[in-house]
Amino acid sequence: MTLAIDLSNISKSFPGVKANDEINLKIQEGTIHAIVGENGAGKSTLMKILYGMLKQDFGSIKIFDNEVNFSSPKDAISEGIGMVHQHFMLADNLSVLESVILGMDRASLKVLNKSKYKDEINEITEKYSMPLNTQSMIDELGVGEKQRVEIIKVLFRGAKILILDEPTAVLVPQEVSELFNNLKNLKDSGVTIIFISHKLDEVLEIADEISVMRGGKHIDTVDASTVSKTDLAEMMIGQNLPTPPKREKNSKQDKALTIKNLTAETENGRSAFKNINFSINQGEVVGIAGVEGNGQRELAESILGVYPIESGEIILGETTINDLSTRDRRESGLSFIPEDRQSQGLLMDVSLSENVILGKQSSTKYKSRYSNIKFNEASKNSNIVIENFDVRTPGNNTLALALSGGNQQKFVVGREIENKPSLLIASQPTRGIDIGAQSLIWNKLRDARDDGLGVLLISADLDELIGLSDRIYVIYEGSFVKELDPENATPEILGSYMTGLKT
Amino acid sequence: MINFVKKHYLIILPIVFIVLIAQMDKYDQLTTSGTFGAAIRLAIPICLAGLGGMFSERTGIVNIGLEGMMIMGTWFGAWAAWLYGPWYGILAGILGGALFGLIHAVGTVTFQVDHIVSGVAINILAAGVARFLNVVAYADQPTQSSTQSPRIDGDVGDFTLPYLSGGADTPSLFGYLQDLNYPFISDIAGLLLGATSNLSYISIFALVLIPVAAWVLWSTPFGLQMRSVGELPTGSESLGVNVYLMKYIGVMISGGFAGLAGAYLVLESSGIYREGQTAGRGFIGLASMIFGNYRPFGIFMGSGLFGYADALQLRSDDAVHGLLILISLILFIFAIKQLIEKKYINSSISIALSIGFLIWFLNSETVPSEFVYFTPHLTTLIVLSSASQKLRMPQKVGQPYRKGELS
Amino acid sequence: MKLSLKLTTLLAPVFAIIVAFGLSTIMLYLIGEDPIETFKIMYDYGKTGKSIVSILNRSVPLYISAVAVAVGFKMGLFNIGVESQYLMGALLSAALGAAVALPSFLHITLIIFVAVISSAFWAAIAGYLKVKKGVHEVISTIMLNYIGTGIIAYLLANIFFEKVELSTTAPQTDLLPETARIPSLNAFLGIEDLPNLHGFIIGAVFIGLLYYWIVWKTSLGFDLRATGSSPMAAKFSGANPARLTILAMMISGAFAGFVGIAPLTGYFFKYTTDFPSGLGFAGITVALLGRNHPVGMALGAILLSFLERSAQILDLKDVPKEIEKIMQAVIVLTVVVAYEVVKRYVTNRQIKEASKVVADD
């Protein structure tokens, strides 16, 4: 067998971080090779180097025994390497055909031969049984289809080596198995696949060989058929795999939130969610599971008051808050951790000591009688959040954008919890952050719950939902289709309700 | 057919009203070939500016500096035309606009200055540069002035469609129909006659650019790369598209179009460079781009509307007076629509305004000239506020992009 | 450390001014003038007592106009319509001010009140159109400038001015009575032999302080700045974007209303067709130059006024005084680029410091 990829002594440093430290890695042609590791372990950096997006400081890369020197992805593509990013690189306003052929021709003023390209694409889709309509606009496609476009885009360029960066993060279990079938087809026709993930079950299912990275170092490469999940986990983090451990229920009788018959429409008149009924007791975490785009985001935002509702009732504690503004809702004890901390939860170009005010700028906490902001108070409180939530920062004068994602998220969560709410809505509270920050946030959420806080938890991480929630609702096409006890729930069971396979 | 009317009633009804109002003698200027001819001539610079805006925004750069680039077009166009003749004026106008496009690109692409801030600065710079150059370039002329060029002679020749519009001493079918004074038929003949007679070669050149722009953007690899840059720069970069280069080219083409629009104003309408003669047309072009949903033919339609408003204010105060009853009628329709939608307060406001315009119409002979002057600007505001279609704007327009940075 | 950050930010305008002088030098050289000599003449003329008074008087409306623009900028709202807003306010307050008889203090207060209110409402239209109809404020304010100009011309010629047959007098409002005029500071400061230093310069200082207080110290200002920094985050924090947009437009317009006060009550005493115009656009330049900072804009306003004033002498020396327009424009363009470079430098330094903290653990 030939080596598709041979990396030797690859090193790459960023200011303050050694992202890759003398990595040696060999990958056989025609295999599926998984690379596992925590966020920040250096997987992405390594792949960006391999794909020509970054330049290594030291070390050499051989592709099919040829030493290569990439200065851009274009070079990597011409050597037969293709990459499918976790966030799809697709434009809503382009058609499938245009997305696939983009960059194939020099930027010249001749006529694009669309029918020739169309035939070529159809050939590929048939060969690997990945059906696609080339005329569709990208924004008409579902997540699974978009991923297919990305894979075809890469194959169309004659890729022999396919890098998939966390390909299952956006998929539900059923879509995952479809993807895995496609990948097996590809492998059988001789394509080498590099599969980056931190989900060990999936990796064990699909990969032939598994390389583990930790702290920028290559720990080991093992045969997937002989290694156990526990061994992998230990290699990956040097300790046992963290899942939020179960704990005693602590729910009180008093209601933190009651939702009655809540219904809302999207801008173009379709139903966002309809007839939602549930309640959250104090000291209780209620989780909502659902495939992205099934109304859970709109539901959370309508409770905050930034998404308009058609009918129904939102009761915070004892009071109906339908007619209250977002500001007044926050005043009445509602806190909100938004799903996108950078655009929704922080002012990126503003210091932490001012960011702590956000959400309470009109409350007496930070507003004096003469409408002045109490900056001293803010500075003090920002230090409390930094202290209590272990935010790693040079100080509270640092701009939010200077922090790493995990530290930004810890700050947002800390601010919202330190505001001492009666109800906390947490939307994807640990998305895309490192293990340390993740477990800290889990602990803090649990502590707050134990102190009597009601929490509405929305997460795409099914393990997190099962581990943290006291009850789970599954939302599908805007309706709650199932209530589950986390004791009896598994990701597979959730997945089948989330996709409407079971009702 | 009924569906078509339902969907486009906001366009169809005003047209029907205009034709009806034009049946009154006093307002026949609303639909004569002369008015339409002027409308086309006035629409072209707006359309060119709109196309310029499109090229820039398609690559993700907001171009508020269009007005400034247009000013450069007027100045360089006049200067080169005065020195060497009109076609050189066109060329110099394009280059002058493109040069300022280059400056905008350096600011927004390389240094990632906020696009609107850079555009505003471009407009300030253009005004200053034009003023300075004008003093320096015409220093020896007897007509020396800091705000005007000498009069520019030279004609590029024009073209009239034979047989239909009477070009080359052939009979004119449209002219005949127009003179018959049948409702609708004569009005439409007037429109066609105006659109196809005495068109200068510069106008024809400008009109040809509309399909050319569409072809470049949607049928060539270059156009695909250009559009992709405004949609997803990072992804395009990784597929080998030179994002910075595409943005630079896009903004420079944008400047070139705006410059051409400026040169056109000088050579076709006034025959002279005059400070302030762009009169916000760069911004109106931008409005026509939004109205036209970032597509060339949509932009053409939009600019046609603004050009028509512009032509009315230039040609006849009486015709503008006719617009009062038009506004009254449209407001009345709005009121009915709002009534059906149960928006009673809005509806009563519309009714009140409608009656107000009706009273104004009935109690006056003409509209004050000060009001006539801003007809196109008011039209722009009204059109933009009532256009409620779903825009497909480029996804990443206005957002900074830094090479090699993954979002 | 903190000081050095502030110093870095100061580098931007200094750099911009140097570039502007560099480019002007080249241009002067190209048209055959002696650059050094030209600058020297400008400087000598600009530093005369007469010039200094004139510069300060010019700076007042320019500065206020910049403040009006900056209020919008701070929340990411581009009010290009200060021009028609202040002219509208000036016309209406001039007309009303000339029509009433009141004690001086009340009279001046009334004039300011009318100017501020009418400018604010004219500006509110753009805010309304943005919120309710989705019309971008850059386009709407520019269109409103043209519409406003037309309406002003109509009102001036037909409502506030009685045409006399065969008279060639340009349309104008009646003269303001003595009670409506803000006195000069010359007597108070004991300045003699110089033109009047206009009293409203004190008003400008107060406006600067008011602006600073609203934007940096109040919770409303926090909402404005939060919206400017991240509209989504501001909305999620409870700021009401629609209300804020209209409010910010109105505050911006209200400041614009003050722009015409100094010329009107200080030396024009009436609204005519040659009432100072263009201050709204110049205000944008100053706001960009001073980076929306109350002190920065004051310096910017004085700098531009200095250039304008000192260029007046050039005509006598047969050098095109329009060179000053180029200098202004180049300064603006360079300064926005330079600020961006500085911002990136500061950001990178912060990121480095923050990642050090993480690495040290």
GROMACS .gro file of C-alpha atoms in nm, chain A residues 15-16 301 304 306 326-327 330 336 338 343-349 354 357-359 361-362 367 370-373 375 392-394 397-399 401-403 407, chain C residues 2 213 216-220 222-223 225-227 229-240 243 343 346-347 350-359 361:
model
   78
   15PRO     CA    1   0.162   3.407   1.976
   16GLY     CA    2   0.160   3.235   2.313
  301GLU     CA    3  -3.621   3.462   2.151
  304LEU     CA    4  -3.693   3.718   2.571
  306VAL     CA    5  -3.711   3.993   2.060
  326THR     CA    6  -3.728   4.291   2.646
  327ARG     CA    7  -3.584   4.541   2.889
  330ARG     CA    8  -3.489   4.132   3.197
  336PHE     CA    9  -3.044   3.501   2.852
  338PRO     CA   10  -2.758   3.368   2.343
  343SER     CA   11  -2.280   3.881   1.779
  344GLN     CA   12  -2.555   3.850   2.040
  345GLY     CA   13  -2.391   3.832   2.379
  346LEU     CA   14  -2.095   4.067   2.375
  347LEU     CA   15  -1.981   4.402   2.246
  348MET     CA   16  -1.663   4.274   2.090
  349ASP     CA   17  -1.475   4.603   2.068
  354GLU     CA   18  -1.845   4.769   3.017
  357ILE     CA   19  -2.340   4.618   3.203
  358LEU     CA   20  -2.499   4.477   2.889
  359GLY     CA   21  -2.853   4.372   2.964
  361GLN     CA   22  -2.789   4.923   3.150
  362SER     CA   23  -3.132   5.049   3.246
  367LYS     CA   24  -2.815   5.329   3.638
  370TYR     CA   25  -2.981   6.092   3.694
  371SER     CA   26  -2.952   5.827   3.423
  372ASN     CA   27  -2.579   5.804   3.470
  373ILE     CA   28  -2.412   5.467   3.432
  375PHE     CA   29  -1.901   5.261   3.593
  392ARG     CA   30  -0.857   3.413   3.179
  393THR     CA   31  -0.786   3.774   3.091
  394PRO     CA   32  -0.514   4.032   3.161
  397ASN     CA   33  -0.997   4.660   3.067
  398THR     CA   34  -0.929   4.401   2.800
  399LEU     CA   35  -1.157   4.412   2.497
  401LEU     CA   36  -1.252   4.029   2.122
  402ALA     CA   37  -0.910   3.961   2.269
  403LEU     CA   38  -1.034   3.661   2.468
  407ASN     CA   39  -1.328   3.270   2.805
  912LYS     CA   40  -0.267   5.320   2.896
 1123TRP     CA   41  -2.247   6.327   2.892
 1126TRP     CA   42  -2.050   5.827   2.739
 1127LYS     CA   43  -2.218   5.866   3.074
 1128THR     CA   44  -2.587   5.789   3.045
 1129SER     CA   45  -2.769   5.463   2.998
 1130LEU     CA   46  -2.921   5.599   2.679
 1132PHE     CA   47  -2.476   5.308   2.651
 1133ASP     CA   48  -2.763   5.182   2.436
 1135ARG     CA   49  -2.290   5.280   2.167
 1136ALA     CA   50  -2.396   4.919   2.218
 1137THR     CA   51  -2.611   4.938   1.906
 1139SER     CA   52  -2.091   4.812   1.832
 1140SER     CA   53  -2.331   4.521   1.779
 1141PRO     CA   54  -2.694   4.582   1.686
 1142MET     CA   55  -2.791   4.224   1.775
 1143ALA     CA   56  -2.626   4.221   2.114
 1144ALA     CA   57  -2.786   4.555   2.194
 1145LYS     CA   58  -3.127   4.425   2.096
 1146PHE     CA   59  -3.084   4.111   2.307
 1147SER     CA   60  -2.978   4.329   2.600
 1148GLY     CA   61  -3.311   4.507   2.587
 1149ALA     CA   62  -3.238   4.808   2.371
 1150ASN     CA   63  -3.526   4.880   2.136
 1153ARG     CA   64  -3.709   5.350   1.917
 1253LYS     CA   65  -0.728   5.013   1.575
 1256VAL     CA   66  -0.428   4.800   1.940
 1257THR     CA   67  -0.650   4.495   1.888
 1260GLN     CA   68  -0.465   4.306   2.325
 1261ILE     CA   69  -0.506   3.964   2.172
 1262LYS     CA   70  -0.138   3.896   2.231
 1263GLU     CA   71  -0.161   4.002   2.594
 1264ALA     CA   72  -0.472   3.791   2.649
 1265SER     CA   73  -0.320   3.482   2.493
 1266LYS     CA   74  -0.014   3.526   2.712
 1267VAL     CA   75  -0.234   3.503   3.020
 1268VAL     CA   76  -0.381   3.177   2.893
 1269ALA     CA   77  -0.040   3.035   2.802
 1271ASP     CA   78  -0.140   2.910   3.330
   0.00000   0.00000   0.00000
